[in-house]
Structures are given as C-alpha cells and as structure tokens.
Coordinates of C-alpha atoms in Angstrom, one line a residue:
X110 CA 95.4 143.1 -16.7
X111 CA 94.5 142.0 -12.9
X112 CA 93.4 145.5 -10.5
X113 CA 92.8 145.2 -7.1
X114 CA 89.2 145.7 -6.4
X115 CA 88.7 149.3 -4.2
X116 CA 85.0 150.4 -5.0
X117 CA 83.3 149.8 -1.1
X118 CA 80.1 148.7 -2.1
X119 CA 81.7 145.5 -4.1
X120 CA 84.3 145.5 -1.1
X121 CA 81.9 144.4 1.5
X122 CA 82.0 140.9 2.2
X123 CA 83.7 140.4 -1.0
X124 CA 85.5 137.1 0.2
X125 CA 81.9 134.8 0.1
X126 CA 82.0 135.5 -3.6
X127 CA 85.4 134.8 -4.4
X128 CA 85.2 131.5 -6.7
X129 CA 88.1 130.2 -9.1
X130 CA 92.1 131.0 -8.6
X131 CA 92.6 134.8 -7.7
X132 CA 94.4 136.8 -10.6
X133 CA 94.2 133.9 -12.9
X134 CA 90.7 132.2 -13.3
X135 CA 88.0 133.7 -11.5
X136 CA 84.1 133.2 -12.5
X137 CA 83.1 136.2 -10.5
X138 CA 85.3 139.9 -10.1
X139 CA 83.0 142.9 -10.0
X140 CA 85.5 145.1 -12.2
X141 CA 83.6 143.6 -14.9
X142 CA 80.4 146.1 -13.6
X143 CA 80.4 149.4 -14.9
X144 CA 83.4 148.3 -17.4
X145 CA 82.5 148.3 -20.8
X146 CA 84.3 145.8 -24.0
X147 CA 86.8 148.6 -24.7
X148 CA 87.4 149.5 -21.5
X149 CA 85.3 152.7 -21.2
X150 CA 83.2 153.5 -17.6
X151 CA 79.9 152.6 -17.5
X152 CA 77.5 154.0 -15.2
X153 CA 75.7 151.6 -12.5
X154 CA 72.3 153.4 -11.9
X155 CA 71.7 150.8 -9.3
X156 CA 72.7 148.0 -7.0
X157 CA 71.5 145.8 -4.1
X158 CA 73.6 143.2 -2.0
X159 CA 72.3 141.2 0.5
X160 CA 74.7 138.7 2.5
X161 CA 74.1 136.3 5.7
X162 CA 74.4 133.4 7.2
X163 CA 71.8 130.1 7.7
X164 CA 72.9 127.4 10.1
X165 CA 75.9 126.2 8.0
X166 CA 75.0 128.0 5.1
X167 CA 76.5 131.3 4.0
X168 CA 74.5 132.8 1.4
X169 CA 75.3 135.8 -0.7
X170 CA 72.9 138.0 -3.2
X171 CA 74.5 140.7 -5.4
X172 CA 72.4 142.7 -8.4
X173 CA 73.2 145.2 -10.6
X174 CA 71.3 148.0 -13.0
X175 CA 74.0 149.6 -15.5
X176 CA 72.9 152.6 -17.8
X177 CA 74.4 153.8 -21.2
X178 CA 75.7 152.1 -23.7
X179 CA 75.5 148.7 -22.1
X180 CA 72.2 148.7 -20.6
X181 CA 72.1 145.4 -18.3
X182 CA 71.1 143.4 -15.4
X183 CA 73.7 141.8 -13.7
X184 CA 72.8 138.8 -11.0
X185 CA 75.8 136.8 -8.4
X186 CA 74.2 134.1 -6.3
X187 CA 76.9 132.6 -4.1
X188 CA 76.3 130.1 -1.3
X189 CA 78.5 127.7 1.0
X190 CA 77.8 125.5 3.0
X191 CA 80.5 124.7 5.8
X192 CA 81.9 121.2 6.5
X193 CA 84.8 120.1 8.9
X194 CA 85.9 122.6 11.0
X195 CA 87.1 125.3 8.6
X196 CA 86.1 123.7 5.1
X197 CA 83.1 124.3 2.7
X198 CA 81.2 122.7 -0.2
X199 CA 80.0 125.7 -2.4
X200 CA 77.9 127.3 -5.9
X201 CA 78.1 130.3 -8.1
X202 CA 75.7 131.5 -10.6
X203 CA 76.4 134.6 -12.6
X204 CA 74.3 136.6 -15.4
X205 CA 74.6 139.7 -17.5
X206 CA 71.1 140.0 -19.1
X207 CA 71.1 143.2 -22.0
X208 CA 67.9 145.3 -22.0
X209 CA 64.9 142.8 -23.4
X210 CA 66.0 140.5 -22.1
X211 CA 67.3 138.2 -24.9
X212 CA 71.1 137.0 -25.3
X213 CA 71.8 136.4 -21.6
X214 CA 75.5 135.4 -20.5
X215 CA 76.0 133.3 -17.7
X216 CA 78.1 130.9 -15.9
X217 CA 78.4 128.9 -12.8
X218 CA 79.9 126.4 -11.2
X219 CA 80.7 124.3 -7.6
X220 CA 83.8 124.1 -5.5
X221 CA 85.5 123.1 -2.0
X222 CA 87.6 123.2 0.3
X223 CA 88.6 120.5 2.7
X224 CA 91.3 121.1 5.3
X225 CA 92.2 117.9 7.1
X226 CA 95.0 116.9 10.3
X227 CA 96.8 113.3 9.3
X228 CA 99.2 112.6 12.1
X229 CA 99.4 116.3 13.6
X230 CA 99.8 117.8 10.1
X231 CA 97.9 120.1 8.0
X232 CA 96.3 118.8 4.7
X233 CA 93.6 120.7 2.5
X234 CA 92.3 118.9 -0.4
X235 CA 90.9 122.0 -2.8
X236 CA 89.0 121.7 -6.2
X237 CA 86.6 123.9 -8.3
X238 CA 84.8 123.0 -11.8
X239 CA 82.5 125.8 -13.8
X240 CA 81.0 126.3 -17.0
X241 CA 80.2 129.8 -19.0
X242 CA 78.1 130.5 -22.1
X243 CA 78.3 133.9 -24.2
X244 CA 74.7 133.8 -25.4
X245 CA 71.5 132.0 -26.1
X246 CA 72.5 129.0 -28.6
X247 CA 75.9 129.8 -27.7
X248 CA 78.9 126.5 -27.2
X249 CA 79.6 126.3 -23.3
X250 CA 83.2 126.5 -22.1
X251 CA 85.2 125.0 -19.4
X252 CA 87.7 125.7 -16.3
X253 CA 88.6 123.2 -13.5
X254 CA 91.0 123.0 -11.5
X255 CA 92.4 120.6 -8.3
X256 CA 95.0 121.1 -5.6
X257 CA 96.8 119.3 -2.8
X258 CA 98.0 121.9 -0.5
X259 CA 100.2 120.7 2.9
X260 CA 100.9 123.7 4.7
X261 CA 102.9 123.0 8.3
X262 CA 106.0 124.8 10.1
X263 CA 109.0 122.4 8.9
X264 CA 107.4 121.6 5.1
X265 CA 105.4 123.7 2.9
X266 CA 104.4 121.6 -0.2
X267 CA 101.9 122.8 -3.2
X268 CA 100.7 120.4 -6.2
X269 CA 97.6 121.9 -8.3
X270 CA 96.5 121.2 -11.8
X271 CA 94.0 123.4 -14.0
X272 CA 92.5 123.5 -17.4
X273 CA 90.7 125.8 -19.1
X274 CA 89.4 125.8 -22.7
X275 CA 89.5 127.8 -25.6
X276 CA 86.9 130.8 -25.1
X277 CA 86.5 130.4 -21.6
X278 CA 84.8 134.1 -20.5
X279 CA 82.4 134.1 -17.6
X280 CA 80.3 137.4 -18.0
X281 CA 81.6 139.0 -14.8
X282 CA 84.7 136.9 -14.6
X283 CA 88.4 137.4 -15.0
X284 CA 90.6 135.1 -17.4
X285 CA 93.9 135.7 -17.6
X286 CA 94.8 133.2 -19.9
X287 CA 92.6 130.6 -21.9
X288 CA 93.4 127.5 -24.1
X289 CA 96.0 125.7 -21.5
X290 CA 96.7 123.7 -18.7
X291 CA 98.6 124.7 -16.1
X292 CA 100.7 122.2 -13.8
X293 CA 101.8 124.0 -10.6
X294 CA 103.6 123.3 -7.7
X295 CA 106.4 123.8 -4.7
X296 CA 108.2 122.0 -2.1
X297 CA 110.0 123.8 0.7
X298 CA 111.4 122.8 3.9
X299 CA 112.0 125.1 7.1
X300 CA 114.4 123.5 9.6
X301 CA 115.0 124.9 13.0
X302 CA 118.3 124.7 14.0
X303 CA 118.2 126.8 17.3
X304 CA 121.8 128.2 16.9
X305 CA 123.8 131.0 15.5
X306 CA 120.5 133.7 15.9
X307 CA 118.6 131.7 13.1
X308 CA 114.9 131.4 13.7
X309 CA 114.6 128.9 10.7
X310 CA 116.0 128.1 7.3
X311 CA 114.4 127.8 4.1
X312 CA 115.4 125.1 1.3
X313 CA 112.9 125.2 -1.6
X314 CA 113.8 122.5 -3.3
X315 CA 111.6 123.6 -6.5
X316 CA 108.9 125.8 -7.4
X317 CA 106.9 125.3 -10.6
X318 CA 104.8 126.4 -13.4
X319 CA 104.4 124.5 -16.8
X320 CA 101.8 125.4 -18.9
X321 CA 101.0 123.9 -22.5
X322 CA 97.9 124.8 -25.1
X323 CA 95.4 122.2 -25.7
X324 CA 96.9 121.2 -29.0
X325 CA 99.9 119.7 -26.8
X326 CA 102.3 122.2 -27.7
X327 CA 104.3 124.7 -24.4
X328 CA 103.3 127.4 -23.7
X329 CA 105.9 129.2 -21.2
X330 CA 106.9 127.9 -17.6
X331 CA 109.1 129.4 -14.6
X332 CA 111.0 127.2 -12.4
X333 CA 112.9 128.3 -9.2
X334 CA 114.9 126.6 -6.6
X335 CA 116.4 128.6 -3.2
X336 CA 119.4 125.9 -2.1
X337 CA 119.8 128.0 1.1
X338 CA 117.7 131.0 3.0
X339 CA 117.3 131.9 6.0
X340 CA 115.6 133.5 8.7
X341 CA 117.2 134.9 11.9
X342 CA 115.9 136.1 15.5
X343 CA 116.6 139.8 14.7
X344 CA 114.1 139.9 11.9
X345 CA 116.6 140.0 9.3
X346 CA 116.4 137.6 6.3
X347 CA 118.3 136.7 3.3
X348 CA 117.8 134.1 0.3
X349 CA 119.7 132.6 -3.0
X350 CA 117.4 132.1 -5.6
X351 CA 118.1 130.3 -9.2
X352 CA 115.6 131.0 -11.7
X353 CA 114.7 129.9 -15.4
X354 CA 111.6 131.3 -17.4
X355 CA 111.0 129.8 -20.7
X356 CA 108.0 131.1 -23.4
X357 CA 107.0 129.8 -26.4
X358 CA 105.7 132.2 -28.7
X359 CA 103.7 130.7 -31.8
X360 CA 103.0 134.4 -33.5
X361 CA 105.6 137.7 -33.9
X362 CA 105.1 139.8 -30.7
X363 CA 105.7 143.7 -31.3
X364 CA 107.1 144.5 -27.7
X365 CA 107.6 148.5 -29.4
X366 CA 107.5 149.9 -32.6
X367 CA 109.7 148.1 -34.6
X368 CA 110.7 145.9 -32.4
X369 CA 109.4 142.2 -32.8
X370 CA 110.0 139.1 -31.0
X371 CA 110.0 136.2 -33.8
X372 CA 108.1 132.9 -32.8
X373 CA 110.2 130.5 -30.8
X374 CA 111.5 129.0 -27.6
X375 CA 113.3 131.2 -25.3
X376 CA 114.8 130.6 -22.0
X377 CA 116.2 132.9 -19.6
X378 CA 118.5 132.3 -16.0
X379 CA 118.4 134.5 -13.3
X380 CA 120.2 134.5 -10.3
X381 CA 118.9 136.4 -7.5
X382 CA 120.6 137.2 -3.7
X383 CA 118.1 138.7 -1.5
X384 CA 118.6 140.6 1.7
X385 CA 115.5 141.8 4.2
X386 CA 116.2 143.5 7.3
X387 CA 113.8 143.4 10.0
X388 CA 110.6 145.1 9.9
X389 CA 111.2 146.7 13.7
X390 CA 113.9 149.0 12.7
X391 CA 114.0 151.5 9.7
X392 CA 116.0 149.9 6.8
X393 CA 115.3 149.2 3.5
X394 CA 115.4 146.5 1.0
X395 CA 118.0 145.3 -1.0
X396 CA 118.3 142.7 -4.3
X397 CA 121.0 142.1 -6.5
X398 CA 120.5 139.9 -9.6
X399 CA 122.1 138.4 -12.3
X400 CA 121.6 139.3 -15.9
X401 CA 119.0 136.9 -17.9
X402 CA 120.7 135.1 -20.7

C-alpha cells in the first residue's frame, strides 16, 4: 500500500530525491525509515539532511540513525545535474547498513529527463535504469523503465515501457508490483471549437495498461476510451467514459472469509457518465455508472 509522505523533516525538498515512477517503482521513499518488516514503528534517534545547489548540479544528502529492533544506518545520495532548459541527467545511491556493519542493502541507479520543442510542440524523452541488492553475496535485481511523453494544448499523447524483475526491493524503496512488464500509454485530443460556451473538447481515443509476468503469461490490464467530453466557459464539465479491466489470477485469492476467487481470466465493462460543475460556485459532484459484467 502507497501513503502519502507527511513527516516534515523527509518533506523538505523531497522532490530532488524522487527517482523511479511515483506509487509504482520508486528506489527511494522515506516511509521505509522508522518502518519496520511487519509494519511496526521504529524509532529514528537521529537524522541529518543537507541539500543545495552547484553550478548545474543539485545535490542532495539524507542520513538516518534508527533504534530498537532494527538498529541501522540509513544513507540517500541524490544528485542532478541540469541540461536543456528544464531537463536533467541524474544518480541515486541508497543503503540500509544493520549495526556492525555486515549485510548492507543497497541500490542505485541513473535517470533523465529531456524536454524538447519540434516545430512549436512539446516533447520530453524520459528514462531511468537501477539495480538493488538485499545483502552481501546477495543476486542483484533490476527496474528500467522509458517514456515518450508529448504534452501540448490540442494533443496529449503518453507511450512508456517498464520492466522489473523478480525480487526487485530497493532498501528504502517502494515496489508495488515485481516480476512484469508494464506497457503504458494514452492518446487524447482537445479541439477548440469556439462555439456553444465550450472552452475545449476531449476525445481520448485510448488509454492503456497491459502488464504480463516474465514467464510471458498476462497479468491484468485496464483500457479506457472517452468518445466525447467536454469542457465549457462556465467551468462546468462532463465526459463518457468506456472501460474494460481484465486480471489474470494464477493462484485462489481469498477476497473474505470464505470467499475465493478461483485462478482465471476475468474481464469487466464499465460505463461511466461524468458531470463536474465549476469550481467558482458551490456544487458538488456527480457520477453515474454502469454495472461491471
């Protein structure tokens, strides 16, 4: 399960240390500090952080002392080093050394960021590789992932690819899910028509996630398509949204006692009418749906 970070000493500046894909693969998220295995508070008798900047290099320190049971040192060294105008080439190293010193856990890895203009339009090219280890003598596991993102006013398109292995578990990292790749993606178009009160409409002509194990075999995927939205002068909104999920469950799944989902392929079809008034009068929200099949 992903929290939202709230503690203000791991607040501060968090953002130079953010490396990886928020809520899904990330090699550094300081929940992991004062957390123990099973989930039970640990204390942090001590902590320094020390961020700046160097020329074109932003450089961030972070160190931590934790007490009872777990006993540990744990080190984030974080740099980037800016290139373009709002891009960066970048490192991570993380460590969670036990008392003596012996068994260390680490990981680390590089990434970027490169935001380019072709023709008047936005382009970012985005990709990050890292590498973790549970211990001394220990195999070393793999995440990597790429991205093409083109962001702009009329067309908002989104293709990234990412695989992880088996076992992939940075020390102070979050993984929510190992053993795959995941093939992501979306393509929407926002035309201006200038008439009727609409501010813009929104035709997302798919959104996707597939994701398959290693061994070849799916996973689960969601798929979505909005074959008319819009946006209007007044604030107000609405959208038609079809949906499909699909899952692929190799083992029984107790959802509650006594009830068990039996291994499989499932699918299921939503359709979803969205309404949103505008934000500068008091209204609320309302979504109808239809029932999954």
């Amino acid at each position: 399960m992903f929290f939202p970070v709230k503690r203000p000493f791991f607040l501060e500046a968090s953002g130079l240390f953010d490396f990886g894909q928020s809520e899904r693969t990330q090699v550094f998220y300081s929940r992991r500090i004062g957390l123990g295995a099973d989930g039970s508070p640990v204390p942090i008798t001590a902590g320094a952080r020390l961020t700046g900047r160097l020329g074109r290099e932003r450089i961030g320190l972070l160190a931590t002392r934790t007490g009872d049971p777990e006993r540990a040192v744990d080190l984030v060294a974080r740099v980037k080093h800016d290139v373009l105008d709002q891009g960066y080439v970048g490192a991570i190293l993380t460590s969670q050394t036990p008392q003596g010193g012996a068994g260390a856990r680490v990981a680390g890895g590089a990434d970027l960021t490169l935001p380019v203009v072709v023709g008047g339009q936005n382009l970012v090219f985005g990709a990050f590789a890292a590498g973790a280890r549970s211990g001394s003598g220990a195999p070393g596991e793999t995440a990597w992932r790429l991205y093409v993102d083109f962001p702009n006013d009329l067309m908002d398109h989104f293709v990234g690819f990412a695989r992880i292995t088996r076992g992939f578990d940075p020390p102070l990292g979050f993984v929510h899910e190992d053993d795959n790749t995941r093939f992501t993606g979306h393509f929407d178009f926002f035309p201006r028509p200038h008439r009727l009160g609409i501010r813009r409409l929104h035709f997302k002509t798919l959104e996707w996630e597939t994701v398959r194990r290693l061994d070849g075999t799916p996973s689960h995927g969601s798929y979505e398509i909005t074959p008319l939205g819009a946006e209007f002068e007044s604030g107000d909104g609405f959208g038609l949204n079809l949906q499909r999920q699909e899952d692929d469950p190799t083992v029984p799944f107790e959802i509650f006692p006594g009830d068990t989902i039996a291994p499989g392929r499932y699918r299921f079809d939503r359709a979803e009418l969205e309404f949103s008034s505008s934000a500068g009068r008091p209204s609320g929200r309302l979504r109808t749906q239809g029932q999954p099949r």
